[in-house]
PDB file of C-alpha atoms in Angstrom:
ATOM      1  CA  MET A 241     120.458-115.132 119.555  1.00 60.00           C
ATOM      2  CA  SER A 242     120.523-118.726 118.346  1.00 64.00           C
ATOM      3  CA  TYR A 243     118.007-121.451 119.139  1.00 65.00           C
ATOM      4  CA  ASN A 244     118.589-125.200 119.399  1.00 64.00           C
ATOM      5  CA  ILE A 245     116.155-126.657 116.874  1.00 65.00           C
ATOM      6  CA  SER A 246     117.354-130.233 116.658  1.00 64.00           C
ATOM      7  CA  ASP A 247     114.404-131.778 118.514  1.00 59.00           C
ATOM      8  CA  ILE A 248     111.478-132.687 116.255  1.00 56.00           C
ATOM      9  CA  LYS A 249     108.911-131.753 118.942  1.00 64.00           C
ATOM     10  CA  TYR A 250     109.558-128.088 118.170  1.00 73.00           C
ATOM     11  CA  TYR A 251     108.117-128.550 114.660  1.00 77.00           C
ATOM     12  CA  ASN A 252     104.763-130.146 115.549  1.00 77.00           C
ATOM     13  CA  ILE A 253     102.846-126.887 115.615  1.00 85.00           C
ATOM     14  CA  ILE A 254     100.377-127.089 112.732  1.00 88.00           C
ATOM     15  CA  GLY A 255      97.465-125.881 114.888  1.00 91.00           C
ATOM     16  CA  LYS A 256      99.517-123.006 116.306  1.00 93.00           C
ATOM     17  CA  ARG A 257     100.587-121.945 112.814  1.00 91.00           C
ATOM     18  CA  ALA A 258      96.980-121.939 111.614  1.00 91.00           C
ATOM     19  CA  ALA A 259      95.876-119.895 114.642  1.00 96.00           C
ATOM     20  CA  ALA A 260      98.747-117.412 114.165  1.00 95.00           C
ATOM     21  CA  TYR A 261      97.827-117.025 110.485  1.00 92.00           C
ATOM     22  CA  PHE A 262      94.207-116.327 111.478  1.00 95.00           C
ATOM     23  CA  LEU A 263      95.269-113.766 114.123  1.00 97.00           C
ATOM     24  CA  ASP A 264      97.501-111.957 111.618  1.00 96.00           C
ATOM     25  CA  PHE A 265      94.605-112.007 109.156  1.00 94.00           C
ATOM     26  CA  LEU A 266      92.403-110.340 111.808  1.00 97.00           C
ATOM     27  CA  ILE A 267      95.049-107.686 112.442  1.00 96.00           C
ATOM     28  CA  LEU A 268      95.251-106.940 108.710  1.00 95.00           C
ATOM     29  CA  SER A 269      91.487-107.114 108.125  1.00 95.00           C
ATOM     30  CA  PRO A 270      90.950-103.320 108.329  1.00 95.00           C
ATOM     31  CA  ILE A 271      93.068-103.023 105.166  1.00 92.00           C
ATOM     32  CA  MET A 272      90.783-105.516 103.452  1.00 88.00           C
ATOM     33  CA  VAL A 273      87.652-103.736 104.678  1.00 92.00           C
ATOM     34  CA  ILE A 274      88.949-100.409 103.348  1.00 91.00           C
ATOM     35  CA  SER A 275      89.784-102.121 100.048  1.00 87.00           C
ATOM     36  CA  LEU A 276      86.244-103.452  99.787  1.00 86.00           C
ATOM     37  CA  MET A 277      84.744-100.072 100.643  1.00 89.00           C
ATOM     38  CA  ILE A 278      86.877 -98.326  98.014  1.00 88.00           C
ATOM     39  CA  ALA A 279      85.929-100.922  95.400  1.00 82.00           C
ATOM     40  CA  VAL A 280      82.201-100.602  96.165  1.00 85.00           C
ATOM     41  CA  TYR A 281      81.779 -96.884  96.846  1.00 86.00           C
ATOM     42  CA  ILE A 282      84.433 -95.160  94.749  1.00 85.00           C
ATOM     43  CA  ASN A 283      84.162 -95.357  90.992  1.00 78.00           C
ATOM     44  CA  SER A 284      87.736 -94.271  90.363  1.00 84.00           C
ATOM     45  CA  LEU A 285      90.133 -96.772  88.875  1.00 86.00           C
ATOM     46  CA  ILE A 286      92.995 -94.519  89.949  1.00 88.00           C
ATOM     47  CA  ALA A 287      91.854 -94.573  93.597  1.00 86.00           C
ATOM     48  CA  ILE A 288      91.488 -98.351  93.506  1.00 87.00           C
ATOM     49  CA  ASN A 289      94.957 -98.791  91.993  1.00 88.00           C
ATOM     50  CA  VAL A 290      96.591 -96.366  94.431  1.00 90.00           C
ATOM     51  CA  TRP A 291      94.958 -98.065  97.405  1.00 90.00           C
ATOM     52  CA  SER A 292      95.872-101.510  96.050  1.00 88.00           C
ATOM     53  CA  PHE A 293      99.519-100.484  95.806  1.00 92.00           C
ATOM     54  CA  PHE A 294      99.446 -98.844  99.253  1.00 93.00           C
ATOM     55  CA  SER A 295      97.782-101.869 100.882  1.00 92.00           C
ATOM     56  CA  PHE A 296     100.310-104.210  99.227  1.00 92.00           C
ATOM     57  CA  ILE A 297     103.154-102.138 100.713  1.00 94.00           C
ATOM     58  CA  LEU A 298     101.499-102.142 104.173  1.00 94.00           C
ATOM     59  CA  ILE A 299     100.984-105.909 104.225  1.00 93.00           C
ATOM     60  CA  PHE A 300     104.428-106.635 102.793  1.00 95.00           C
ATOM     61  CA  THR A 301     106.048-104.329 105.359  1.00 96.00           C
ATOM     62  CA  PHE A 302     104.036-105.919 108.186  1.00 96.00           C
ATOM     63  CA  PHE A 303     105.343-109.418 107.450  1.00 95.00           C
ATOM     64  CA  THR A 304     108.899-108.312 106.586  1.00 97.00           C
ATOM     65  CA  PHE A 305     109.303-105.974 109.570  1.00 97.00           C
ATOM     66  CA  PHE A 306     108.073-108.420 112.184  1.00 97.00           C
ATOM     67  CA  THR A 307     109.917-111.402 110.697  1.00 96.00           C
ATOM     68  CA  PHE A 308     113.223-109.530 110.453  1.00 97.00           C
ATOM     69  CA  LEU A 309     113.126-107.749 113.825  1.00 97.00           C
ATOM     70  CA  TYR A 310     111.452-110.363 116.007  1.00 96.00           C
ATOM     71  CA  GLY A 311     111.184-113.580 114.001  1.00 95.00           C
ATOM     72  CA  GLN A 312     107.478-113.399 114.818  1.00 96.00           C
ATOM     73  CA  THR A 313     104.393-111.680 113.528  1.00 97.00           C
ATOM     74  CA  PRO A 314     101.952-110.607 116.253  1.00 97.00           C
ATOM     75  CA  GLY A 315      99.956-113.805 115.649  1.00 97.00           C
ATOM     76  CA  LYS A 316     103.074-115.926 116.077  1.00 96.00           C
ATOM     77  CA  MET A 317     103.994-113.961 119.208  1.00 96.00           C
ATOM     78  CA  PHE A 318     100.601-114.741 120.692  1.00 96.00           C
ATOM     79  CA  MET A 319     100.901-118.432 119.754  1.00 95.00           C
ATOM     80  CA  ASN A 320     104.497-118.605 121.061  1.00 93.00           C
ATOM     81  CA  ILE A 321     106.084-119.732 117.793  1.00 93.00           C
ATOM     82  CA  ILE A 322     109.025-118.207 115.952  1.00 93.00           C
ATOM     83  CA  ILE A 323     110.493-118.063 112.452  1.00 95.00           C
ATOM     84  CA  LEU A 324     114.179-118.978 112.290  1.00 93.00           C
ATOM     85  CA  ASP A 325     116.705-119.675 109.595  1.00 92.00           C
ATOM     86  CA  GLU A 326     117.959-123.229 109.189  1.00 86.00           C
ATOM     87  CA  ASN A 327     120.796-122.547 111.671  1.00 87.00           C
ATOM     88  CA  GLY A 328     118.458-121.471 114.461  1.00 87.00           C
ATOM     89  CA  ASN A 329     119.012-117.707 114.071  1.00 92.00           C
ATOM     90  CA  LEU A 330     116.513-114.970 113.323  1.00 94.00           C
ATOM     91  CA  PRO A 331     116.046-114.562 109.559  1.00 96.00           C
ATOM     92  CA  SER A 332     118.167-112.006 107.727  1.00 96.00           C
ATOM     93  CA  LEU A 333     116.493-109.079 105.985  1.00 97.00           C
ATOM     94  CA  GLN A 334     116.924-110.873 102.659  1.00 97.00           C
ATOM     95  CA  LYS A 335     115.225-114.034 103.978  1.00 96.00           C
ATOM     96  CA  SER A 336     112.461-111.947 105.566  1.00 96.00           C
ATOM     97  CA  ILE A 337     111.799-110.156 102.267  1.00 96.00           C
ATOM     98  CA  LEU A 338     111.784-113.444 100.364  1.00 95.00           C
ATOM     99  CA  ARG A 339     109.421-115.029 102.887  1.00 94.00           C
ATOM    100  CA  SER A 340     107.075-112.017 102.770  1.00 93.00           C
ATOM    101  CA  SER A 341     107.067-112.096  98.971  1.00 93.00           C
ATOM    102  CA  SER A 342     106.084-115.739  99.128  1.00 89.00           C
ATOM    103  CA  TYR A 343     102.959-114.847 101.149  1.00 83.00           C
ATOM    104  CA  PHE A 344     101.538-113.160  98.057  1.00 85.00           C
ATOM    105  CA  ILE A 345     102.474-116.018  95.765  1.00 87.00           C
ATOM    106  CA  THR A 346     100.890-118.591  98.075  1.00 85.00           C
ATOM    107  CA  SER A 347      97.708-116.549  98.385  1.00 83.00           C
ATOM    108  CA  ILE A 348      96.654-117.961  95.009  1.00 87.00           C
ATOM    109  CA  PRO A 349      94.148-120.692  95.978  1.00 88.00           C
ATOM    110  CA  LEU A 350      95.872-123.629  94.267  1.00 90.00           C
ATOM    111  CA  LEU A 351      99.252-122.603  95.667  1.00 89.00           C
ATOM    112  CA  LYS A 352      97.692-122.090  99.113  1.00 88.00           C
ATOM    113  CA  LEU A 353      96.538-125.701  98.989  1.00 91.00           C
ATOM    114  CA  ALA A 354     100.043-126.802  97.946  1.00 91.00           C
ATOM    115  CA  ASP A 355     101.439-124.729 100.828  1.00 89.00           C
ATOM    116  CA  ILE A 356      99.171-126.445 103.355  1.00 89.00           C
ATOM    117  CA  ILE A 357      99.987-129.878 101.948  1.00 92.00           C
ATOM    118  CA  SER A 358     103.692-129.046 102.206  1.00 91.00           C
ATOM    119  CA  ILE A 359     103.314-128.207 105.900  1.00 90.00           C
ATOM    120  CA  ILE A 360     101.434-131.436 106.568  1.00 90.00           C
ATOM    121  CA  LEU A 361     103.720-133.776 104.626  1.00 91.00           C
ATOM    122  CA  ASN A 362     107.266-132.820 105.634  1.00 88.00           C
ATOM    123  CA  SER A 363     108.720-133.658 109.033  1.00 84.00           C
ATOM    124  CA  LYS A 364     109.829-130.091 109.841  1.00 86.00           C
ATOM    125  CA  ARG A 365     106.392-128.732 108.829  1.00 89.00           C
ATOM    126  CA  ARG A 366     107.930-126.306 106.330  1.00 91.00           C
ATOM    127  CA  SER A 367     105.694-124.318 104.011  1.00 91.00           C
ATOM    128  CA  ILE A 368     106.544-123.223 100.486  1.00 91.00           C
ATOM    129  CA  ARG A 369     107.449-119.855 102.050  1.00 91.00           C
ATOM    130  CA  ASP A 370     109.872-121.613 104.386  1.00 93.00           C
ATOM    131  CA  PHE A 371     111.525-123.552 101.570  1.00 93.00           C
ATOM    132  CA  ALA A 372     111.813-120.398  99.437  1.00 92.00           C
ATOM    133  CA  ALA A 373     113.392-118.344 102.213  1.00 94.00           C
ATOM    134  CA  GLY A 374     115.367-121.076 103.979  1.00 94.00           C
ATOM    135  CA  THR A 375     113.365-120.691 107.178  1.00 94.00           C
ATOM    136  CA  ILE A 376     111.544-122.904 109.652  1.00 91.00           C
ATOM    137  CA  VAL A 377     108.790-122.196 112.162  1.00 92.00           C
ATOM    138  CA  VAL A 378     109.219-123.719 115.615  1.00 91.00           C
ATOM    139  CA  SER A 379     107.719-123.534 119.069  1.00 88.00           C
ATOM    140  CA  CYS A 380     109.546-121.106 121.374  1.00 82.00           C
TER     141      CYS A 380
END
């Protein structure tokens, strides 16, 4: 399925993107709570490392799976916005993997700030993740 994304009104969704990000964060928060509990209550470096690897795989799979299959994470579904490639199609698996990888890179505070500034300053409201993967986020 291809979308017509030529109209700039489809890109003015900064508030929706922020809300979708927050909703996805809430969905993934049990992973973070378990991580905190393991760090506080288990004195095993091996357990912490195994859980860290497992939680990374879960979060990475969450973003990749939903982006590739639906073009939307659950938060984006709720906010009625979608991730597309620059031609208006759902992202390929390669673009979905690249975009998901970029989530971890832009979780570094200084890069997160650069990511937010990128969304605010360009007309298509593209984040660093979008530039890296060749994607855009638009209103459905």
